[in-house]
PDB file of C-alpha atoms in Angstrom:
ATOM      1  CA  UNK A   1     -22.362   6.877 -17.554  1.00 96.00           C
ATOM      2  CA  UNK A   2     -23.110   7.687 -14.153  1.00 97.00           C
ATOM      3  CA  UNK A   3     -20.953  10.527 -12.383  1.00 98.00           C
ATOM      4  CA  UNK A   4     -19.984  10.669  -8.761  1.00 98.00           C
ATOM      5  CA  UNK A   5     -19.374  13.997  -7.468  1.00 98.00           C
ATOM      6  CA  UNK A   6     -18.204  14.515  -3.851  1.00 98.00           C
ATOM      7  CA  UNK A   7     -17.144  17.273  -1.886  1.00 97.00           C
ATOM      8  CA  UNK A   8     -15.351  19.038  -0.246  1.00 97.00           C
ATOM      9  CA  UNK A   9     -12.201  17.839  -1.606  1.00 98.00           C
ATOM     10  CA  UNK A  10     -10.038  18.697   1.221  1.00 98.00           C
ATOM     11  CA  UNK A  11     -11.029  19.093   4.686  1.00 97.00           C
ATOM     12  CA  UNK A  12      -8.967  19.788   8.486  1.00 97.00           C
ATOM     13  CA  UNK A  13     -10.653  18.861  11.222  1.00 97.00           C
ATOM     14  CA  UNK A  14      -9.565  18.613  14.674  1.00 97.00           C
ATOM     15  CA  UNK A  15      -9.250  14.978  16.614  1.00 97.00           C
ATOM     16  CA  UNK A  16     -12.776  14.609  18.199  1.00 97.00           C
ATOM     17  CA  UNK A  17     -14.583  16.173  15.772  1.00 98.00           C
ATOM     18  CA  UNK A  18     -17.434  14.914  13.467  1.00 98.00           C
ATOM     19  CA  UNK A  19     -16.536  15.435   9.882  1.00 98.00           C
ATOM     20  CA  UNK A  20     -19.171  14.569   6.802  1.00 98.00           C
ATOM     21  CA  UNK A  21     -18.680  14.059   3.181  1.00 98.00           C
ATOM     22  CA  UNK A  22     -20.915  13.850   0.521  1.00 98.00           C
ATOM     23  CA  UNK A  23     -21.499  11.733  -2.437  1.00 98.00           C
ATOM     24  CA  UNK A  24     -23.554  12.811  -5.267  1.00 98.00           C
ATOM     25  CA  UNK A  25     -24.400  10.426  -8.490  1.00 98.00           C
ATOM     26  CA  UNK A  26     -25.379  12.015 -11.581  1.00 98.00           C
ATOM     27  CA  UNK A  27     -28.971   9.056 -11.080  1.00 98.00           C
ATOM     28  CA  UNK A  28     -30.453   7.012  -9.097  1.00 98.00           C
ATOM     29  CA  UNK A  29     -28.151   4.319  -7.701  1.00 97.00           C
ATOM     30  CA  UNK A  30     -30.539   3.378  -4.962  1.00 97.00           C
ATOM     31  CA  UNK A  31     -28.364   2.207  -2.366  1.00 97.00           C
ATOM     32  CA  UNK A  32     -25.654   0.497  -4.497  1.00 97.00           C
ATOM     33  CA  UNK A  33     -22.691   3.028  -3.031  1.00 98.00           C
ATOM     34  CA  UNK A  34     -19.286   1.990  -1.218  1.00 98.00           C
ATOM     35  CA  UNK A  35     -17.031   4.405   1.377  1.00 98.00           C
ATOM     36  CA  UNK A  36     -13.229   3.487   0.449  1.00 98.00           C
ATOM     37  CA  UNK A  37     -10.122   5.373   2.613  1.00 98.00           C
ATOM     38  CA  UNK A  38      -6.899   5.256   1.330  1.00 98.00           C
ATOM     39  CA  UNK A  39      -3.657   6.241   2.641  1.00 98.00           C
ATOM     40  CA  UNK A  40      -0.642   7.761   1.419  1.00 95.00           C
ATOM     41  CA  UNK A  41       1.436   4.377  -0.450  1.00 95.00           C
ATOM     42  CA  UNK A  42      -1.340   2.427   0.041  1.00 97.00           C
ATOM     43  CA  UNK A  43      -3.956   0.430  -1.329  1.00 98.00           C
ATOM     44  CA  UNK A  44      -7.653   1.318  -0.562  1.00 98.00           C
ATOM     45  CA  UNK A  45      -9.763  -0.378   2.021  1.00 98.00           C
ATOM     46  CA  UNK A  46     -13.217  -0.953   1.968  1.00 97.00           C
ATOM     47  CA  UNK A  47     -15.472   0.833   4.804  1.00 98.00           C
ATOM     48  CA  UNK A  48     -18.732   0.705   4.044  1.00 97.00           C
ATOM     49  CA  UNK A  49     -21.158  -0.656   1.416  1.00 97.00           C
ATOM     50  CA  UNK A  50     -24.124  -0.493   0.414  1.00 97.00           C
ATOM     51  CA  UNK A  51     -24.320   2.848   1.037  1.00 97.00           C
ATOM     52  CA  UNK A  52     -24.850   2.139   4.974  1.00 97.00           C
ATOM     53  CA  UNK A  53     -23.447  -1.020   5.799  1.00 96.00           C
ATOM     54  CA  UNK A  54     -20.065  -1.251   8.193  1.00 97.00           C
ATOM     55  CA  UNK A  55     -17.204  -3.622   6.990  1.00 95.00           C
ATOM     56  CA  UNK A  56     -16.498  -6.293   9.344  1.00 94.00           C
ATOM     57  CA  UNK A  57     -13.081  -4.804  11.593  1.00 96.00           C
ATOM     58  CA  UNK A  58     -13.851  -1.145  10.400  1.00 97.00           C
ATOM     59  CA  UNK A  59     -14.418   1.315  13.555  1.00 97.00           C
ATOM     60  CA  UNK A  60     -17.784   2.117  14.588  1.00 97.00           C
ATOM     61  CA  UNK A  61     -17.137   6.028  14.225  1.00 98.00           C
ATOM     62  CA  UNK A  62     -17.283   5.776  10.722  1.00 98.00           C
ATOM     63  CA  UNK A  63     -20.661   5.444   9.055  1.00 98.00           C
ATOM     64  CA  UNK A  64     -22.677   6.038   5.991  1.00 98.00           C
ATOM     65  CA  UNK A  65     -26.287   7.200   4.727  1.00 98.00           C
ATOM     66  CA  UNK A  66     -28.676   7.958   1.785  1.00 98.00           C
ATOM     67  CA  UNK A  67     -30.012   6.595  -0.992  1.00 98.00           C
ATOM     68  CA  UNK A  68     -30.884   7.345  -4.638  1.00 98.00           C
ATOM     69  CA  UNK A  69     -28.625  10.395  -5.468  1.00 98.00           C
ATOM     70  CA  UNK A  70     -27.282  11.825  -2.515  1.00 98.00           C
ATOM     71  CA  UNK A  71     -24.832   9.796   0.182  1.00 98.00           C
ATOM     72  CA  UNK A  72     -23.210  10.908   2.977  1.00 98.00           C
ATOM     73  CA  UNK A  73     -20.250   9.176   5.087  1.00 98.00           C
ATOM     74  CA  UNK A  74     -19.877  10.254   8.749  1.00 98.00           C
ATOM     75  CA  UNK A  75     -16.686   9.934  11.230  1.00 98.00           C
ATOM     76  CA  UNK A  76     -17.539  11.124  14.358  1.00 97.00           C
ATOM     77  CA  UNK A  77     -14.752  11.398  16.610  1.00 96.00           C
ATOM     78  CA  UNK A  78     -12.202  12.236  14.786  1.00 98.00           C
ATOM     79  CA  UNK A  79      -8.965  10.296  14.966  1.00 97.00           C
ATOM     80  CA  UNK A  80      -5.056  10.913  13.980  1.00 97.00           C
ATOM     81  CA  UNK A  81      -5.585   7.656  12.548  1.00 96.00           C
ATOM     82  CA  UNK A  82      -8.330   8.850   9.853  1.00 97.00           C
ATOM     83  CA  UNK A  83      -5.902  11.057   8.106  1.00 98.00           C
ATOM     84  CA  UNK A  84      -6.427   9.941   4.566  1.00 98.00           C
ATOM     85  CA  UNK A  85      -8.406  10.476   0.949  1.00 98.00           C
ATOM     86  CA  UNK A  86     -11.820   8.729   1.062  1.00 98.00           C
ATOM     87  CA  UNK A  87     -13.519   7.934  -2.034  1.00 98.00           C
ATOM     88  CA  UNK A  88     -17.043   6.720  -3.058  1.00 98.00           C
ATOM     89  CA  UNK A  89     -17.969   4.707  -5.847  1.00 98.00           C
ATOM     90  CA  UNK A  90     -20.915   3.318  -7.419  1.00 98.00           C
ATOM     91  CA  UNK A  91     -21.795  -0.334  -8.522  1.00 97.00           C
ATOM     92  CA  UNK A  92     -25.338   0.278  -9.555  1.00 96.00           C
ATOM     93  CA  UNK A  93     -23.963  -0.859 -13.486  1.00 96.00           C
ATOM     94  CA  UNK A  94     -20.966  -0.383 -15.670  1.00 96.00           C
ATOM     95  CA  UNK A  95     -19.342   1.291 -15.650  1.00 97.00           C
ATOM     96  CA  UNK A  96     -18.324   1.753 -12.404  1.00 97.00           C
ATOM     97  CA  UNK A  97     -16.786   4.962 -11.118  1.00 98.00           C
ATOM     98  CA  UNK A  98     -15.260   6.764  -8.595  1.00 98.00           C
ATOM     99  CA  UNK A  99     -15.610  10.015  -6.893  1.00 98.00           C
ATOM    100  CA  UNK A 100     -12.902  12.505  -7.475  1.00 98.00           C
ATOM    101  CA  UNK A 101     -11.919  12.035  -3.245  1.00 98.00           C
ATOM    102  CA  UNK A 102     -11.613  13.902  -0.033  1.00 98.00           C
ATOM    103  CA  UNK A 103      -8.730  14.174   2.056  1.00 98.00           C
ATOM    104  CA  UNK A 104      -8.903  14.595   5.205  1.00 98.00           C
ATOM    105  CA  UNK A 105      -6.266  16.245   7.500  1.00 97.00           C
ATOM    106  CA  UNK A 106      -5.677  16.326  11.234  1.00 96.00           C
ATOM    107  CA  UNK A 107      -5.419  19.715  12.883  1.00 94.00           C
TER     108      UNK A 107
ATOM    109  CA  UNK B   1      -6.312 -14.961   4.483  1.00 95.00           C
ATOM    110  CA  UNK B   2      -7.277 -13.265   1.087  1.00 97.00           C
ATOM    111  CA  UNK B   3      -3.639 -11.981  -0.578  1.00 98.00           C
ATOM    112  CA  UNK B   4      -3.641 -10.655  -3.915  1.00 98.00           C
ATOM    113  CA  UNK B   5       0.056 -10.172  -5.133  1.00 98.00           C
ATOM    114  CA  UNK B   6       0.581  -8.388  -9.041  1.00 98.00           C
ATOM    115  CA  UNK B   7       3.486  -8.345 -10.819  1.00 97.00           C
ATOM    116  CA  UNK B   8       4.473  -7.354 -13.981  1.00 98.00           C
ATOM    117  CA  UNK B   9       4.083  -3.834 -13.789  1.00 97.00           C
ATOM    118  CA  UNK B  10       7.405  -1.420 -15.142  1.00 97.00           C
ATOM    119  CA  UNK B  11       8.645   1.115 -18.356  1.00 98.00           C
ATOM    120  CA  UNK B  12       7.678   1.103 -21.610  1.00 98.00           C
ATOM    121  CA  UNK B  13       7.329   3.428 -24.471  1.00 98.00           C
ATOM    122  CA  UNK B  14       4.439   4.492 -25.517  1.00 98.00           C
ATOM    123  CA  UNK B  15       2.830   2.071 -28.223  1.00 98.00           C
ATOM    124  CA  UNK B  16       3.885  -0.749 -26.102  1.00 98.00           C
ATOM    125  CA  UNK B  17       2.110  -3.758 -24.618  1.00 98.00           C
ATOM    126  CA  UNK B  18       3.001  -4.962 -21.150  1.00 98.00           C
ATOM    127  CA  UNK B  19       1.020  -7.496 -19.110  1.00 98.00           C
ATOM    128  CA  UNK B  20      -0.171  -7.542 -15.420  1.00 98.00           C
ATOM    129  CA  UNK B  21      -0.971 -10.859 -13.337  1.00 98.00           C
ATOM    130  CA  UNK B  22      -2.488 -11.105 -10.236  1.00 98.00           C
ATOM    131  CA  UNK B  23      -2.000 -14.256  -7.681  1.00 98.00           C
ATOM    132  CA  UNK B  24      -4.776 -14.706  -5.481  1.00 98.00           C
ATOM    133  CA  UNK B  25      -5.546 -17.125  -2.565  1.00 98.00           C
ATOM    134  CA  UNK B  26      -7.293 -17.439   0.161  1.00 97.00           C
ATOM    135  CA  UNK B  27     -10.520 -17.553  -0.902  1.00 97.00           C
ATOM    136  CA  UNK B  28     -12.833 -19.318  -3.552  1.00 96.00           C
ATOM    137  CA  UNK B  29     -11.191 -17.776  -6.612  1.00 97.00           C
ATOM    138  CA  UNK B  30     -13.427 -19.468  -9.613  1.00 95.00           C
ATOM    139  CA  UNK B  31     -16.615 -17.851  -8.092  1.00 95.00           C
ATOM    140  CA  UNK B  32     -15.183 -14.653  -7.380  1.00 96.00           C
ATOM    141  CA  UNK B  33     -15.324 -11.751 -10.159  1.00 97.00           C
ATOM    142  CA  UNK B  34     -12.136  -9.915 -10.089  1.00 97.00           C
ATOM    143  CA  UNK B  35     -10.919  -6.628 -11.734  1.00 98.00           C
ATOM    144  CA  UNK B  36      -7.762  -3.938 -12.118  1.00 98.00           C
ATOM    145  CA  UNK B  37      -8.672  -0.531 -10.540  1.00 98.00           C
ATOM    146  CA  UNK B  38      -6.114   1.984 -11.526  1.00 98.00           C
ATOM    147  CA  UNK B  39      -4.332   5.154 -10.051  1.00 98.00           C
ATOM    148  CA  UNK B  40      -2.297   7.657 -11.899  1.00 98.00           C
ATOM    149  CA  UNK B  41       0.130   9.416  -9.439  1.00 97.00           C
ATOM    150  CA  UNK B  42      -1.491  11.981  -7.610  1.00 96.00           C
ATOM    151  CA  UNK B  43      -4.735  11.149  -8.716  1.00 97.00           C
ATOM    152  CA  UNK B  44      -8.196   9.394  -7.885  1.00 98.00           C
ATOM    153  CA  UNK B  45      -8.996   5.952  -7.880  1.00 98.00           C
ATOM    154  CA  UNK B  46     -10.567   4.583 -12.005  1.00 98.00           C
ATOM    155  CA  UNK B  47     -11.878   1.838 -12.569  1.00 98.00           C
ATOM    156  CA  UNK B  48     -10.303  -0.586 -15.773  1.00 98.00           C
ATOM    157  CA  UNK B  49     -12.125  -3.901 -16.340  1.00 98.00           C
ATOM    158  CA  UNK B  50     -13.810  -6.726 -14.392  1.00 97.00           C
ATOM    159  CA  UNK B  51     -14.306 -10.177 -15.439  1.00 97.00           C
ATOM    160  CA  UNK B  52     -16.433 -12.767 -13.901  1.00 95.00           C
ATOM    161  CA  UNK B  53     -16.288 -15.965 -11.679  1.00 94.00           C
ATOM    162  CA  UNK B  54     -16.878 -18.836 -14.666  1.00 93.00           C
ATOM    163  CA  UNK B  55     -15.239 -15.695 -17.277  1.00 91.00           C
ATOM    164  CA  UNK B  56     -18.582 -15.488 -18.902  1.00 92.00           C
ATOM    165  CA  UNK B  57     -18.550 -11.486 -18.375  1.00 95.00           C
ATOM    166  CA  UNK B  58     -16.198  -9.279 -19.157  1.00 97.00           C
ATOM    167  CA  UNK B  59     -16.254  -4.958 -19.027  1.00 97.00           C
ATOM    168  CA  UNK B  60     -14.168  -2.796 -19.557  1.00 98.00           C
ATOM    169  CA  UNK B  61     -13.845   1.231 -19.083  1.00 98.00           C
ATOM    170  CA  UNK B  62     -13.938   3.085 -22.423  1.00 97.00           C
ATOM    171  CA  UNK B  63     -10.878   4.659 -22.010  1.00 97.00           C
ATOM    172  CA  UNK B  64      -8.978   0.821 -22.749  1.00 98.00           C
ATOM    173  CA  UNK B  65     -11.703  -0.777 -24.557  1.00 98.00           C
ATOM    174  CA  UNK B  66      -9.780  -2.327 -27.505  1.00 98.00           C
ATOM    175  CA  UNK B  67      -6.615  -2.069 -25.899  1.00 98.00           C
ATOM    176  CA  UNK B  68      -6.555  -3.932 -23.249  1.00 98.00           C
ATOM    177  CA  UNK B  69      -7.686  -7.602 -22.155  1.00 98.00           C
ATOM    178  CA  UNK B  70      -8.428  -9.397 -19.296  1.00 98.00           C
ATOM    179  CA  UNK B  71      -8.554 -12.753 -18.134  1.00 98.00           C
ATOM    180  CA  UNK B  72      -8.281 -15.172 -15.971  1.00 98.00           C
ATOM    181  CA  UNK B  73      -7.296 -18.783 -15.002  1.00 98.00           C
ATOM    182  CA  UNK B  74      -9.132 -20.527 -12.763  1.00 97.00           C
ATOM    183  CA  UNK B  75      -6.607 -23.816 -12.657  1.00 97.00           C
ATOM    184  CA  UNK B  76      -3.696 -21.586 -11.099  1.00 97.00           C
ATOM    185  CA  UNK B  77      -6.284 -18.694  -9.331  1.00 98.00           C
ATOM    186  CA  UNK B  78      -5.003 -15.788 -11.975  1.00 98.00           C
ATOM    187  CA  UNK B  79      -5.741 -12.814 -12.767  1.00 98.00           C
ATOM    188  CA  UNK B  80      -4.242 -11.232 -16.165  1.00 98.00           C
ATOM    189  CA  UNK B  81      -4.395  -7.898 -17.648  1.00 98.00           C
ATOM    190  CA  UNK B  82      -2.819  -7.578 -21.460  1.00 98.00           C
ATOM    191  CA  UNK B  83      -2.201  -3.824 -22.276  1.00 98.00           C
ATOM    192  CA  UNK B  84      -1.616  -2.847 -25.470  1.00 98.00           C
ATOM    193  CA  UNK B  85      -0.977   0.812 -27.356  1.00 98.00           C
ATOM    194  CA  UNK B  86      -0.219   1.423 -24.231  1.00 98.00           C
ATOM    195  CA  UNK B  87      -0.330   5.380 -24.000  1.00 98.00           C
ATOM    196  CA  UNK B  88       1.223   8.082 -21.328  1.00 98.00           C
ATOM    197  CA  UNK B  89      -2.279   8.453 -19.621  1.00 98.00           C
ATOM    198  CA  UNK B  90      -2.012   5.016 -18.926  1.00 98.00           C
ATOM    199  CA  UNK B  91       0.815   5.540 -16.244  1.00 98.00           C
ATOM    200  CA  UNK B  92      -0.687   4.538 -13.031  1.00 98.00           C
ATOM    201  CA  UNK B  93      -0.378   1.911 -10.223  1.00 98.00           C
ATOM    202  CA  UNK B  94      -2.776  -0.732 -11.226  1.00 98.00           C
ATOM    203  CA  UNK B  95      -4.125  -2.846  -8.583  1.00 98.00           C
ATOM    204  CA  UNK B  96      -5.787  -5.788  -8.657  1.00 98.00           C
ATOM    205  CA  UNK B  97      -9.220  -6.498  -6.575  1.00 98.00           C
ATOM    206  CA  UNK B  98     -11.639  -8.789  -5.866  1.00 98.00           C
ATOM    207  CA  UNK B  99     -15.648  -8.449  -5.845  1.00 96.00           C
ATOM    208  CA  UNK B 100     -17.530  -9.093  -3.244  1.00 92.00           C
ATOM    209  CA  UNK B 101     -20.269 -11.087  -5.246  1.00 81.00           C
ATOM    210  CA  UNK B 102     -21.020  -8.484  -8.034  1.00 75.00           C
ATOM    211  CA  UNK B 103     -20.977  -5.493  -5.648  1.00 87.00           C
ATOM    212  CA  UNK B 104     -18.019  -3.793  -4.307  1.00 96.00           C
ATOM    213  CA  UNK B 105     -14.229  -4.463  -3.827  1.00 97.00           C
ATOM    214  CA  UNK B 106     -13.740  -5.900  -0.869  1.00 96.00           C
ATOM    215  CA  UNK B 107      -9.805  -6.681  -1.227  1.00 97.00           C
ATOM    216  CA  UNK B 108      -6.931  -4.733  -2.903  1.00 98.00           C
ATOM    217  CA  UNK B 109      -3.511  -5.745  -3.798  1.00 98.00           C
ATOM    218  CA  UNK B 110      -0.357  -3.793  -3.548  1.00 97.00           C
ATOM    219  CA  UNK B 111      -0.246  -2.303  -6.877  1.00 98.00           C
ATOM    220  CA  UNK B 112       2.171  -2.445  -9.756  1.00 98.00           C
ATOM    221  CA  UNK B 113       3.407   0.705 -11.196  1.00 98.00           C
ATOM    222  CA  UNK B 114       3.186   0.999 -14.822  1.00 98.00           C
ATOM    223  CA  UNK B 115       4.955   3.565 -16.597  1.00 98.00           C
ATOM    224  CA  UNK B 116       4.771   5.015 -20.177  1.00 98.00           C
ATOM    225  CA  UNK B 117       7.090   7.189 -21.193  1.00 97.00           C
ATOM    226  CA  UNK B 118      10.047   7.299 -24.313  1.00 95.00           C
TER     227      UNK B 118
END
């Protein structure tokens, strides 16, 4: 089974900053990776895909990189609005998993 | 608009079976895999089963393989999950979400809290 690692698992960051979290699968998923955010009482939404790809309606200050083993997901200017846990997960095969998720709070 | 709406979620003891649908609409359901994603409280986002379009393909995680079952009906765009020896690990809010083709989930439902516990 593949194992997705990210860290950190908590960060603060101030609005306007650029904040980056990393992915790591235990092999090679080439680019088969999704970005998920998730707020308190609610269900998950999708943000990126394919490791790099935007969701249609999802800001432009979030993006994603990498391939193979090592993924990164970018939010540059940071918003009150991006207060939440973000999660990666792979869909390279089954099963599918999650990483463990990074919350991010608002200075 | 894609909606997914479970029900069936509530208590029971542990050893019990309970069972989860899913209404969908909104979008071309008997081409669409779906799946249950789970969440116990407090914790990160695990994956349960998905099945495909036609029904042809169905996985599960280990941790309910034998246990639980899932399937769908493509008449009344359904989604089911049957639980059985249902455990106190299984507590979680399961929700139900579609696949975009065979790649990632693309659309969540609410969630349906499922608790085990005597």
């Amino acid at each position: 089974d593949i194992q997705m690692t990210q860290s950190p698992s908590t960060l603060s960051a101030s609005v306007g900053d650029r904040v980056t979290i990393t992915c790591r699968a235990s092999q090679n998923i080439n680019r088969w990776l999704a970005w998920y955010q998730q707020k308190p009482g609610k269900a998950p939404k999708i943000l990126i895909y394919k490791a790099s790809n935007l969701e249609s309606g999802v800001p432009s200050r979030f993006s994603g990189s990498g391939s193979g083993t090592e993924f990164t997901l970018t939010i540059t200017n940071l918003q009150p609005d991006d207060s939440a846990t973000f999660y990666c997960q792979h869909y390279n095969n089954y099963p599918l998993t999650f990483g463990g998720g990074t919350k991010v709070e608002i200075k | 608009e894609v909606r997914l709406l479970e029900s069936g979620g509530g208590l029971v003891q542990p050893g019990g079976s309970l069972r989860l649908s899913c209404a969908a609409s909104g979008f071309t359901f008997d081409t669409t895999a779906m799946g249950w994603v789970r969440q116990a409280p407090g914790k990160g986002l695990d994956w349960v089963s998905v099945i495909t379009g036609a029904g042809g393909g169905i996985y599960y995680a280990d941790s309910v393989k034998g246990r639980f079952t899932i399937s769908r009906d493509n008449s009344n765009n359904m989604v089911y999950l049957e639980m059985d020896s249902l455990r106190a690990e299984d507590t979680a809010v399961y929700y139900c979400v579609k696949r975009a083709d065979t790649t990632y989930f693309d659309f969540w439902g609410q969630g349906t809290l499922v608790t085990v516990s005597s």
